[in-house]
Amino acid sequence: MSRFLSMATALVLLTMAGTDGLARTIEAPERGTVRAVLIGIDLYRNVPPLHGAVADAEDLSLSLRSVGVEDITLLKNGAADRQGIFDAIGAVTQRAGQGDLVVLSIAGHGSSEPERVKGSKPSGRDEVYVLAGFDTRLPGSRERIFGDEFKVLIHRLEEKGAEVLFIADTCHAGGMTRDVDPRGAKITWRQAPSYTIEEDDLAPISTAADALSTGFDYKRLTFLAAVDENTKSPEIMIPGVAQKRGALSYATARAFEGAADRNGDGVVNRRELFEYVRQSVYQFTDQRQNIFTQSPPGSDLDRAVVYAYDRAGAAEAEKSNVPPPPPEPAPIAVAALGSEPVLQDIDPAVIPFKLTDETRAELVFDPEKREAIAGGDVVASEVGAGDIPFIVDRMAALDTLKRLSETNPQTVRVTPSDTVHREGERVGVTVSDLGGRKLVLFDVTGDGTVQFLYPGEREVDAEMSASFDLDLSVVAPFGTDLLVAVTSDRPMPALVEFLKQNDRRRTAGNIARRLGDVLPAGARVGFTVLYTSAGAKL
């Protein structure tokens, strides 16, 4: 591959065991009771609707029930008003005791307002959770909850001796990693449009001390937020899931079912949870979303247990740590811009596709600009109608990789960022947490060409170090390169042979259909996409 200039070795890898959640019963770190209040809001009175927040809350509820949790309060849409939320959390606080774990989650729109306590926030703005009945005038202006108010609720739980896992699947500010190409399908974001409160008599339950508190004021809190300060939270389609979802909630639900237990010891510590969810969200959102994590300062992430499983269930689940193969790839919905029927007589390569209009299409072809667009990004440039079947295969390969990596992701990252990189730029890709494992690397270009990258004949038996780094230079053809890392504690001759047979061929469809067949048990699969474009960096 011409843009891969050098491979500087230094290696390390995440360990995680795929699991069967039904064989496990979840436990609080101190063997207390696990309890949950789960909130999802799609339907708003005066704010654009969302599509997957209620499904997020329902999914978390189902996943927790599947591992034995019984004390679950589920609040959806209008039932998740300010008083209803406070009542539900107040009730679970009354029931909570020493050693319990209380899971609080909220999925829906977020926003921000000028800070109520001057100087309390570096940005000068308070985070706000917008509820279903929100309006800028009374009485709807009461239907919002400030982030500082959740601090009060969490403190009350901590005072009862409970551990708290808070999952905030909203966004309050931030920009986009990459601009969204308007020729593709519309993306919905979990950030409410900006507003100005016209009538307000809301008296927050938080005080100035709460507004000024820091992470040092919490001793039992594990916090997962959908985004950092620089990105927004999109609603996404996940392969095999019928409706849009929030990636953070989806990944956390899988973590509860056992996917975050990377070493199969029946215990999930903060590092395991954070790293599993971070890589999963990164991959599911096509690198548009980077989560924010927080725990009490000074805590040891490797020793701080978030939750565990009963020993018998953990042992049983470890026996079946091979995830089922992904189902046959579904047809990809494709559209062409313009009035000319340029795709009508084009046959599929490996994966079938169906023609639709651009509002419903997963892949849009612009014949005038000779570009293919998916997920708001140009995935291939300088392509014609005859290339579309191979780009469809590339999309199906990406879906397969998302499914295969769901239970056991390998950490792979682009540096310095996931923006669109311009011609001539130098970028890096790092595969981390690899020590003592075997590594296989391959690439799928935007036009569906597979390229086998590593190991060569001399590296098959090489000892891996902490991380493996690629130093890259952006050159044509532009669009995307899907870089895939597979790691295992044993050699992978079947995978290597499979990739050699597909090397330098437009056989992304074979990756989509057959990759799962050649992966060894316990393999970790991770990937990242390089987005590139012609023209010097501005």
Coordinates of C-alpha atoms in Angstrom, one line a residue:
M1 CA 0.0 0.0 0.0
S2 CA 1.7 3.2 -1.2
R3 CA 0.6 5.4 1.7
F4 CA 2.2 3.1 4.3
L5 CA 5.8 4.4 4.4
S6 CA 7.2 2.6 7.4
M7 CA 6.3 0.2 10.2
A8 CA 8.0 1.1 13.5
T9 CA 7.3 -1.7 15.9
A10 CA 6.4 -1.2 19.5
L11 CA 3.4 -3.3 20.6
V12 CA 0.7 -3.8 23.3
L13 CA -3.0 -5.0 23.2
L14 CA -6.3 -5.0 25.1
T15 CA -7.4 -8.3 26.5
M16 CA -11.0 -9.2 26.6
A17 CA -13.1 -12.3 26.6
G18 CA -16.2 -12.6 24.6
T19 CA -19.1 -13.8 26.8
D20 CA -22.6 -15.2 27.0
G21 CA -24.5 -12.8 29.3
L22 CA -27.2 -15.3 30.0
A23 CA -24.8 -17.5 31.9
R24 CA -23.9 -14.7 34.4
T25 CA -25.4 -13.0 37.3
I26 CA -24.0 -9.5 37.9
E27 CA -23.0 -8.3 41.4
A28 CA -22.0 -5.0 43.0
P29 CA -18.3 -4.7 43.9
E30 CA -19.0 -5.4 47.6
R31 CA -21.6 -8.1 46.8
G32 CA -24.5 -5.7 47.3
T33 CA -27.6 -5.3 45.2
V34 CA -27.5 -3.8 41.7
R35 CA -30.2 -1.3 41.1
A36 CA -31.0 1.0 38.2
V37 CA -32.9 4.0 37.0
L38 CA -32.9 4.2 33.2
I39 CA -34.3 7.2 31.3
G40 CA -34.9 7.6 27.6
I41 CA -36.6 10.5 25.7
D42 CA -37.3 10.6 22.0
L43 CA -40.5 12.7 21.9
Y44 CA -40.3 16.4 22.8
R45 CA -42.9 19.1 22.7
N46 CA -40.7 21.8 21.3
V47 CA -37.4 20.2 20.4
P48 CA -36.7 18.0 17.3
P49 CA -37.4 14.3 18.1
L50 CA -34.8 11.6 18.5
H51 CA -35.0 8.1 17.2
G52 CA -33.1 5.8 19.6
A53 CA -33.0 7.2 23.2
V54 CA -36.0 5.1 24.3
A55 CA -34.5 2.1 22.7
D56 CA -31.3 2.8 24.6
A57 CA -33.1 2.8 27.9
E58 CA -35.0 -0.4 27.0
D59 CA -31.8 -2.1 25.8
L60 CA -30.0 -1.3 29.1
S61 CA -33.0 -2.6 31.0
L62 CA -33.0 -5.9 29.0
S63 CA -29.3 -6.4 29.4
L64 CA -29.4 -5.8 33.2
R65 CA -32.3 -8.2 33.5
S66 CA -30.5 -10.8 31.5
V67 CA -27.7 -10.8 34.2
G68 CA -30.1 -11.0 37.1
V69 CA -30.9 -7.4 38.0
E70 CA -34.5 -7.0 39.4
D71 CA -34.6 -3.5 40.9
I72 CA -35.0 -1.5 37.6
T73 CA -37.1 1.7 37.1
L74 CA -37.6 2.6 33.4
L75 CA -38.8 6.1 32.5
K76 CA -39.7 6.9 28.9
N77 CA -40.7 10.0 27.1
G78 CA -43.4 12.0 29.0
A79 CA -43.0 9.8 32.1
A80 CA -39.4 11.1 32.3
D81 CA -40.4 14.5 33.6
R82 CA -38.5 16.4 36.2
Q83 CA -40.6 15.3 39.2
G84 CA -40.8 11.7 37.9
I85 CA -37.0 11.5 37.6
F86 CA -36.3 13.0 41.0
D87 CA -39.0 10.7 42.5
A88 CA -37.5 7.6 40.9
I89 CA -33.9 8.4 42.0
G90 CA -35.1 9.4 45.4
A91 CA -36.9 6.0 45.8
V92 CA -33.9 4.0 44.7
T93 CA -31.8 6.1 47.1
Q94 CA -34.1 5.1 50.0
R95 CA -33.7 1.4 49.0
A96 CA -29.9 1.6 48.5
G97 CA -27.5 0.5 51.1
Q98 CA -23.8 -0.1 51.8
G99 CA -22.1 -2.0 49.0
D100 CA -24.9 -1.6 46.4
L101 CA -24.3 -0.5 42.9
V102 CA -26.8 2.0 41.4
V103 CA -26.8 2.5 37.6
L104 CA -28.2 5.8 36.5
S105 CA -28.6 6.4 32.8
I106 CA -30.2 9.2 30.7
A107 CA -30.4 9.2 26.9
G108 CA -31.9 12.2 25.1
H109 CA -31.2 15.8 24.2
G110 CA -28.7 17.9 26.1
S111 CA -27.9 21.6 26.0
S112 CA -26.1 24.3 27.9
E113 CA -27.0 27.6 29.5
P114 CA -25.1 30.5 31.0
E115 CA -23.7 29.4 34.4
R116 CA -25.8 30.2 37.4
V117 CA -22.9 30.3 39.7
K118 CA -20.4 32.8 38.2
G119 CA -17.0 31.3 37.7
S120 CA -18.0 27.7 38.4
K121 CA -17.5 26.3 34.9
P122 CA -14.4 26.8 32.7
S123 CA -16.7 27.3 29.7
G124 CA -19.0 29.7 31.6
R125 CA -21.9 27.4 30.8
D126 CA -23.9 24.9 32.8
E127 CA -24.8 21.5 31.3
V128 CA -28.5 20.9 31.0
Y129 CA -30.6 17.7 30.4
V130 CA -33.7 18.7 28.3
L131 CA -36.9 16.8 29.1
A132 CA -39.9 15.9 27.0
G133 CA -42.1 18.8 28.0
F134 CA -39.5 21.5 27.8
D135 CA -40.3 25.0 26.5
T136 CA -38.7 28.4 26.9
R137 CA -41.8 29.7 28.7
L138 CA -43.6 28.5 31.8
P139 CA -44.6 25.8 32.7
G140 CA -42.4 24.0 30.2
S141 CA -39.2 25.9 31.3
R142 CA -39.3 23.8 34.5
E143 CA -38.8 20.6 32.4
R144 CA -35.0 20.5 32.5
I145 CA -32.4 19.3 34.9
F146 CA -29.0 20.9 35.4
G147 CA -25.9 18.8 35.6
D148 CA -25.2 20.2 39.1
E149 CA -28.5 18.7 40.2
F150 CA -27.3 15.2 39.3
K151 CA -24.3 15.9 41.5
V152 CA -26.7 16.3 44.4
L153 CA -28.5 13.0 43.6
I154 CA -25.2 11.2 43.3
H155 CA -23.9 12.6 46.6
R156 CA -27.0 11.3 48.3
L157 CA -26.4 7.8 46.9
E158 CA -22.8 7.9 48.0
E159 CA -23.9 8.9 51.5
K160 CA -25.9 5.6 51.6
G161 CA -22.7 3.7 50.9
A162 CA -23.6 2.9 47.3
E163 CA -21.4 2.8 44.2
V164 CA -22.8 4.8 41.3
L165 CA -22.4 4.2 37.6
F166 CA -23.7 7.3 35.7
I167 CA -24.2 7.0 31.9
A168 CA -25.0 10.3 30.2
D169 CA -25.9 9.5 26.6
T170 CA -26.5 13.2 25.6
C171 CA -24.3 16.0 24.4
H172 CA -24.3 19.6 25.7
A173 CA -21.8 21.4 23.4
G174 CA -18.9 20.7 21.0
G175 CA -18.2 20.5 17.3
M176 CA -17.8 17.7 14.8
T177 CA -14.7 15.6 14.1
R178 CA -15.4 15.9 10.4
D179 CA -18.0 17.9 8.5
V180 CA -21.1 16.0 7.4
D181 CA -21.4 15.8 3.6
P182 CA -25.0 17.0 2.8
R183 CA -25.3 14.5 -0.1
G184 CA -25.6 11.6 2.3
A185 CA -28.4 10.6 4.7
K186 CA -29.2 13.2 7.5
I187 CA -27.6 12.6 10.9
T188 CA -29.5 13.4 14.1
W189 CA -27.6 14.7 17.1
R190 CA -28.3 14.6 20.8
Q191 CA -27.8 18.3 21.3
A192 CA -30.9 20.5 21.4
P193 CA -31.0 23.6 19.3
S194 CA -29.8 26.7 21.1
Y195 CA -32.5 28.6 23.0
T196 CA -33.1 31.5 25.4
I197 CA -35.3 31.0 28.5
E198 CA -38.0 33.6 28.4
E199 CA -39.8 32.7 31.6
D200 CA -38.1 30.9 34.4
D201 CA -39.0 30.1 38.0
L202 CA -36.9 26.9 38.3
A203 CA -35.1 26.6 41.6
P204 CA -32.4 24.0 41.2
I205 CA -31.8 21.6 44.1
S206 CA -28.1 22.2 43.7
T207 CA -26.2 24.9 45.7
A208 CA -23.1 27.0 44.9
A209 CA -21.0 24.3 46.6
D210 CA -22.4 21.7 44.2
A211 CA -21.6 23.9 41.2
L212 CA -18.0 24.4 42.5
S213 CA -17.4 20.7 43.3
T214 CA -14.8 18.6 41.5
G215 CA -14.1 15.0 41.0
F216 CA -12.3 15.0 44.3
D217 CA -15.7 15.3 46.0
Y218 CA -16.8 11.9 44.8
K219 CA -15.6 8.7 46.2
R220 CA -17.8 6.0 44.6
L221 CA -18.7 7.5 41.1
T222 CA -17.8 5.9 37.7
F223 CA -18.9 8.3 35.0
L224 CA -19.4 7.6 31.3
A225 CA -20.4 10.6 29.1
A226 CA -21.3 10.3 25.4
V227 CA -18.8 12.9 24.2
D228 CA -15.8 14.9 25.2
E229 CA -15.9 18.7 24.9
N230 CA -14.8 18.7 21.3
T231 CA -17.4 16.3 19.7
K232 CA -21.1 15.8 19.3
S233 CA -23.1 12.7 19.9
P234 CA -24.8 11.3 16.7
E235 CA -27.6 8.7 16.6
I236 CA -26.3 5.8 14.4
M237 CA -27.3 2.6 12.7
I238 CA -25.7 -0.4 14.2
P239 CA -25.4 -3.5 12.0
G240 CA -28.2 -5.9 12.8
V241 CA -30.2 -3.4 14.8
A242 CA -33.4 -2.1 13.3
Q243 CA -33.4 1.5 14.5
K244 CA -30.9 4.3 15.3
R245 CA -29.2 4.1 18.6
G246 CA -26.8 5.9 20.9
A247 CA -23.4 4.2 20.7
L248 CA -22.6 4.8 24.4
S249 CA -25.8 3.1 25.7
Y250 CA -25.4 0.3 23.2
A251 CA -21.8 -0.4 24.2
T252 CA -22.6 -0.2 27.9
A253 CA -25.4 -2.7 27.5
R254 CA -23.0 -5.2 25.9
A255 CA -20.5 -4.5 28.7
F256 CA -23.1 -5.5 31.3
E257 CA -23.6 -8.7 29.4
G258 CA -19.9 -9.6 29.8
A259 CA -18.1 -8.1 26.8
A260 CA -16.0 -5.7 29.0
D261 CA -14.5 -8.6 31.0
R262 CA -11.4 -8.6 28.9
N263 CA -9.5 -11.2 30.8
G264 CA -12.4 -13.5 31.7
D265 CA -11.9 -13.3 35.5
G266 CA -15.5 -12.4 36.3
V267 CA -14.6 -8.9 37.4
V268 CA -14.9 -5.7 35.4
N269 CA -12.7 -2.9 36.7
R270 CA -12.8 0.7 35.6
R271 CA -10.0 0.4 33.0
E272 CA -11.7 -2.6 31.4
L273 CA -15.1 -0.8 31.2
F274 CA -13.6 2.5 30.0
E275 CA -11.4 0.9 27.3
Y276 CA -14.1 -1.4 26.0
V277 CA -16.8 1.3 25.7
R278 CA -14.3 3.8 24.3
Q279 CA -13.2 1.6 21.4
S280 CA -16.7 0.3 20.7
V281 CA -18.2 3.8 20.5
Y282 CA -15.2 5.0 18.4
Q283 CA -15.8 2.2 15.8
F284 CA -19.6 2.2 15.8
T285 CA -19.7 6.0 15.1
D286 CA -17.1 5.9 12.3
Q287 CA -14.8 7.8 14.6
R288 CA -17.1 10.7 15.0
Q289 CA -17.5 10.2 18.8
N290 CA -15.0 10.1 21.6
I291 CA -16.5 9.4 25.0
F292 CA -15.6 11.1 28.3
T293 CA -14.8 9.0 31.4
Q294 CA -14.2 10.0 34.9
S295 CA -13.5 8.3 38.3
P296 CA -12.4 9.6 41.6
P297 CA -8.9 11.2 41.2
G298 CA -6.1 9.0 42.4
S299 CA -8.1 5.8 42.1
D300 CA -6.4 2.8 40.6
L301 CA -8.3 1.9 37.4
D302 CA -7.0 -1.6 37.5
R303 CA -8.1 -2.3 41.1
A304 CA -11.4 -0.3 41.2
V305 CA -14.1 -2.8 40.5
V306 CA -17.3 -1.5 38.8
Y307 CA -19.2 -4.8 38.9
A308 CA -18.5 -8.5 39.0
Y309 CA -20.2 -11.8 38.2
D310 CA -21.0 -14.7 40.4
R311 CA -18.1 -17.2 40.2
A312 CA -20.1 -20.1 38.8
G313 CA -21.7 -17.9 36.1
A314 CA -18.4 -16.4 35.1
A315 CA -16.8 -19.8 34.8
E316 CA -19.7 -21.1 32.7
A317 CA -19.6 -18.0 30.4
E318 CA -15.8 -18.4 29.9
K319 CA -16.4 -21.8 28.3
S320 CA -18.3 -20.2 25.4
N321 CA -16.1 -17.2 24.7
V322 CA -16.4 -17.5 20.9
P323 CA -19.0 -15.1 19.5
P324 CA -21.4 -16.5 16.9
P325 CA -20.5 -15.7 13.3
P326 CA -22.2 -12.6 11.9
P327 CA -25.2 -13.3 9.8
E328 CA -25.2 -13.0 6.0
P329 CA -24.7 -9.3 5.1
A330 CA -28.0 -7.6 4.2
P331 CA -28.4 -5.8 0.9
I332 CA -27.0 -2.2 0.9
A333 CA -29.4 0.6 -0.1
V334 CA -27.8 2.7 -2.8
A335 CA -28.9 5.8 -4.7
A336 CA -27.4 8.0 -7.5
L337 CA -27.8 11.7 -7.6
G338 CA -29.2 13.3 -10.8
S339 CA -31.9 12.3 -13.2
E340 CA -29.9 9.8 -15.2
P341 CA -30.5 6.1 -14.3
V342 CA -26.7 5.3 -14.1
L343 CA -27.0 2.3 -11.7
Q344 CA -30.0 0.4 -13.2
D345 CA -28.0 -2.1 -15.2
I346 CA -25.1 -2.5 -12.7
D347 CA -24.9 -6.0 -11.2
P348 CA -23.6 -6.7 -7.6
A349 CA -20.0 -8.0 -7.1
V350 CA -20.4 -10.2 -4.0
I351 CA -22.9 -8.4 -1.7
P352 CA -26.3 -7.5 -3.1
F353 CA -27.6 -4.0 -3.2
K354 CA -31.0 -2.3 -3.8
L355 CA -31.7 1.0 -5.5
T356 CA -33.6 3.7 -3.5
D357 CA -33.7 7.5 -3.3
E358 CA -30.9 9.4 -1.6
T359 CA -33.0 10.1 1.6
R360 CA -33.0 6.4 2.4
A361 CA -29.7 5.4 0.9
E362 CA -26.8 4.1 2.9
L363 CA -24.5 4.8 0.0
V364 CA -24.9 7.7 -2.4
F365 CA -23.1 8.0 -5.7
D366 CA -22.5 11.4 -7.2
P367 CA -21.7 10.7 -10.9
E368 CA -20.8 14.3 -11.7
K369 CA -18.1 14.6 -9.0
R370 CA -17.3 10.9 -9.3
E371 CA -17.6 10.4 -5.5
A372 CA -19.3 7.8 -3.2
I373 CA -20.7 9.1 0.1
A374 CA -21.7 7.1 3.2
G375 CA -22.3 8.1 6.7
G376 CA -21.7 11.8 5.9
D377 CA -18.2 11.0 4.5
V378 CA -16.7 10.7 1.0
V379 CA -15.6 7.0 1.1
A380 CA -14.2 6.8 -2.4
S381 CA -13.3 9.4 -5.1
E382 CA -12.6 9.2 -8.8
V383 CA -15.0 6.3 -9.2
G384 CA -17.7 5.5 -11.7
A385 CA -20.9 3.6 -11.8
G386 CA -19.1 0.4 -12.4
D387 CA -17.2 0.8 -9.2
I388 CA -20.3 1.0 -7.0
P389 CA -20.6 -2.8 -6.5
F390 CA -17.1 -3.0 -5.0
I391 CA -17.8 0.0 -2.8
V392 CA -21.0 -1.8 -1.6
D393 CA -18.8 -4.7 -0.7
R394 CA -16.5 -2.4 1.3
M395 CA -19.5 -1.1 3.2
A396 CA -20.6 -4.7 4.0
A397 CA -17.0 -5.5 5.2
L398 CA -17.2 -2.6 7.6
D399 CA -20.5 -3.8 9.0
T400 CA -19.0 -7.3 9.4
L401 CA -16.0 -5.8 11.3
K402 CA -18.3 -3.9 13.6
R403 CA -20.2 -7.1 14.5
L404 CA -17.1 -9.1 14.9
S405 CA -15.4 -6.6 17.2
E406 CA -18.5 -6.0 19.3
T407 CA -17.6 -8.6 22.0
N408 CA -13.8 -8.3 21.8
P409 CA -12.4 -5.1 20.3
Q410 CA -8.8 -4.4 19.8
T411 CA -7.7 -0.8 20.4
V412 CA -6.6 0.9 17.2
R413 CA -6.4 4.7 16.8
V414 CA -5.4 7.3 14.2
T415 CA -3.1 10.1 15.4
P416 CA -3.1 13.0 15.7
S417 CA -6.9 13.1 15.0
D418 CA -9.8 11.6 13.0
T419 CA -10.3 14.6 10.8
V420 CA -10.1 14.5 7.0
H421 CA -6.3 14.4 6.3
R422 CA -5.1 16.3 3.2
E423 CA -2.6 15.3 0.6
G424 CA 1.0 15.3 1.8
E425 CA 0.1 15.1 5.5
R426 CA 1.8 12.6 7.8
V427 CA -0.5 10.6 10.1
G428 CA -0.1 7.6 12.3
V429 CA -2.0 4.6 13.3
T430 CA -1.3 2.9 16.6
V431 CA -2.3 -0.6 17.7
S432 CA -2.0 -0.7 21.4
D433 CA -1.9 -3.2 24.3
L434 CA -0.4 -6.0 22.3
G435 CA 2.3 -7.5 24.6
G436 CA 2.9 -11.2 23.9
R437 CA 0.2 -11.5 21.2
K438 CA 0.3 -12.1 17.5
L439 CA -0.8 -9.4 15.1
V440 CA -2.3 -9.5 11.6
L441 CA -2.9 -6.2 9.7
F442 CA -4.8 -5.6 6.5
D443 CA -6.4 -2.7 4.7
V444 CA -9.6 -2.3 2.7
T445 CA -9.5 0.8 0.4
G446 CA -12.5 2.9 -0.5
D447 CA -12.9 1.1 -3.8
G448 CA -13.0 -2.4 -2.2
T449 CA -9.4 -3.5 -2.7
V450 CA -8.0 -5.7 0.1
Q451 CA -4.3 -5.3 1.0
F452 CA -2.4 -7.7 3.3
L453 CA 0.1 -5.6 5.3
Y454 CA 1.5 -7.7 8.2
P455 CA 3.2 -10.0 9.1
G456 CA 5.7 -10.7 6.3
E457 CA 7.6 -14.0 6.2
R458 CA 10.3 -12.7 8.6
E459 CA 7.8 -11.3 11.1
V460 CA 5.6 -14.3 11.6
D461 CA 7.3 -15.4 14.8
A462 CA 8.4 -11.9 15.9
E463 CA 7.9 -11.0 19.6
M464 CA 5.4 -8.1 19.9
S465 CA 6.2 -5.2 22.2
A466 CA 3.9 -2.7 23.7
S467 CA 2.4 -1.1 20.6
F468 CA 2.7 -1.2 16.9
D469 CA 2.9 2.1 15.0
L470 CA 2.4 2.9 11.4
D471 CA 3.8 6.1 9.9
L472 CA 1.7 7.1 6.9
S473 CA 1.7 9.8 4.2
V474 CA -1.5 10.8 2.5
V475 CA -1.4 10.2 -1.3
A476 CA -3.9 9.4 -4.0
P477 CA -6.3 7.7 -4.4
F478 CA -8.3 9.6 -1.8
G479 CA -11.4 8.7 0.2
T480 CA -11.0 6.1 2.9
D481 CA -8.7 3.3 4.0
L482 CA -10.1 0.8 6.5
L483 CA -7.2 -0.5 8.5
V484 CA -7.9 -3.7 10.4
A485 CA -5.9 -5.2 13.3
V486 CA -6.6 -8.8 14.5
T487 CA -4.7 -10.1 17.5
S488 CA -4.5 -13.4 19.2
D489 CA -2.5 -15.3 21.8
R490 CA -1.7 -17.9 19.1
P491 CA -0.5 -17.8 15.4
M492 CA -3.3 -17.2 12.8
P493 CA -2.2 -19.2 9.7
A494 CA -5.7 -19.6 8.4
L495 CA -6.3 -15.8 8.5
V496 CA -2.9 -15.0 6.9
E497 CA -3.6 -17.5 4.1
F498 CA -7.1 -16.0 3.6
L499 CA -5.7 -12.5 3.3
K500 CA -2.9 -13.6 1.0
Q501 CA -5.5 -15.1 -1.4
N502 CA -7.3 -11.7 -1.4
D503 CA -4.3 -9.5 -1.5
R504 CA -4.5 -6.6 -4.1
R505 CA -7.9 -7.8 -5.3
R506 CA -11.2 -6.0 -5.1
T507 CA -12.6 -8.7 -2.8
A508 CA -14.0 -6.7 0.2
G509 CA -17.1 -8.9 -0.2
N510 CA -15.0 -11.9 0.8
I511 CA -14.1 -10.1 4.0
A512 CA -17.7 -9.4 4.6
R513 CA -18.8 -13.0 4.2
R514 CA -15.8 -15.1 5.3
L515 CA -13.6 -13.2 7.8
G516 CA -15.4 -14.7 10.8
D517 CA -14.7 -18.2 9.5
V518 CA -10.9 -17.8 9.8
L519 CA -10.6 -16.0 13.1
P520 CA -9.3 -18.1 16.0
A521 CA -11.2 -18.4 19.3
G522 CA -10.6 -15.3 21.5
A523 CA -9.3 -13.2 18.7
R524 CA -9.6 -9.4 19.1
V525 CA -10.7 -7.4 16.1
G526 CA -10.2 -3.6 15.9
F527 CA -10.2 -1.1 13.1
T528 CA -9.9 2.5 12.2
V529 CA -10.6 4.5 9.1
L530 CA -8.3 7.0 7.5
Y531 CA -10.3 9.8 5.8
T532 CA -8.3 11.5 3.1
S533 CA -8.8 14.3 0.5
A534 CA -6.9 16.0 -2.3
G535 CA -5.6 19.5 -1.7
A536 CA -3.2 20.9 0.8
K537 CA -4.2 21.4 4.4
L538 CA -5.8 24.8 5.0

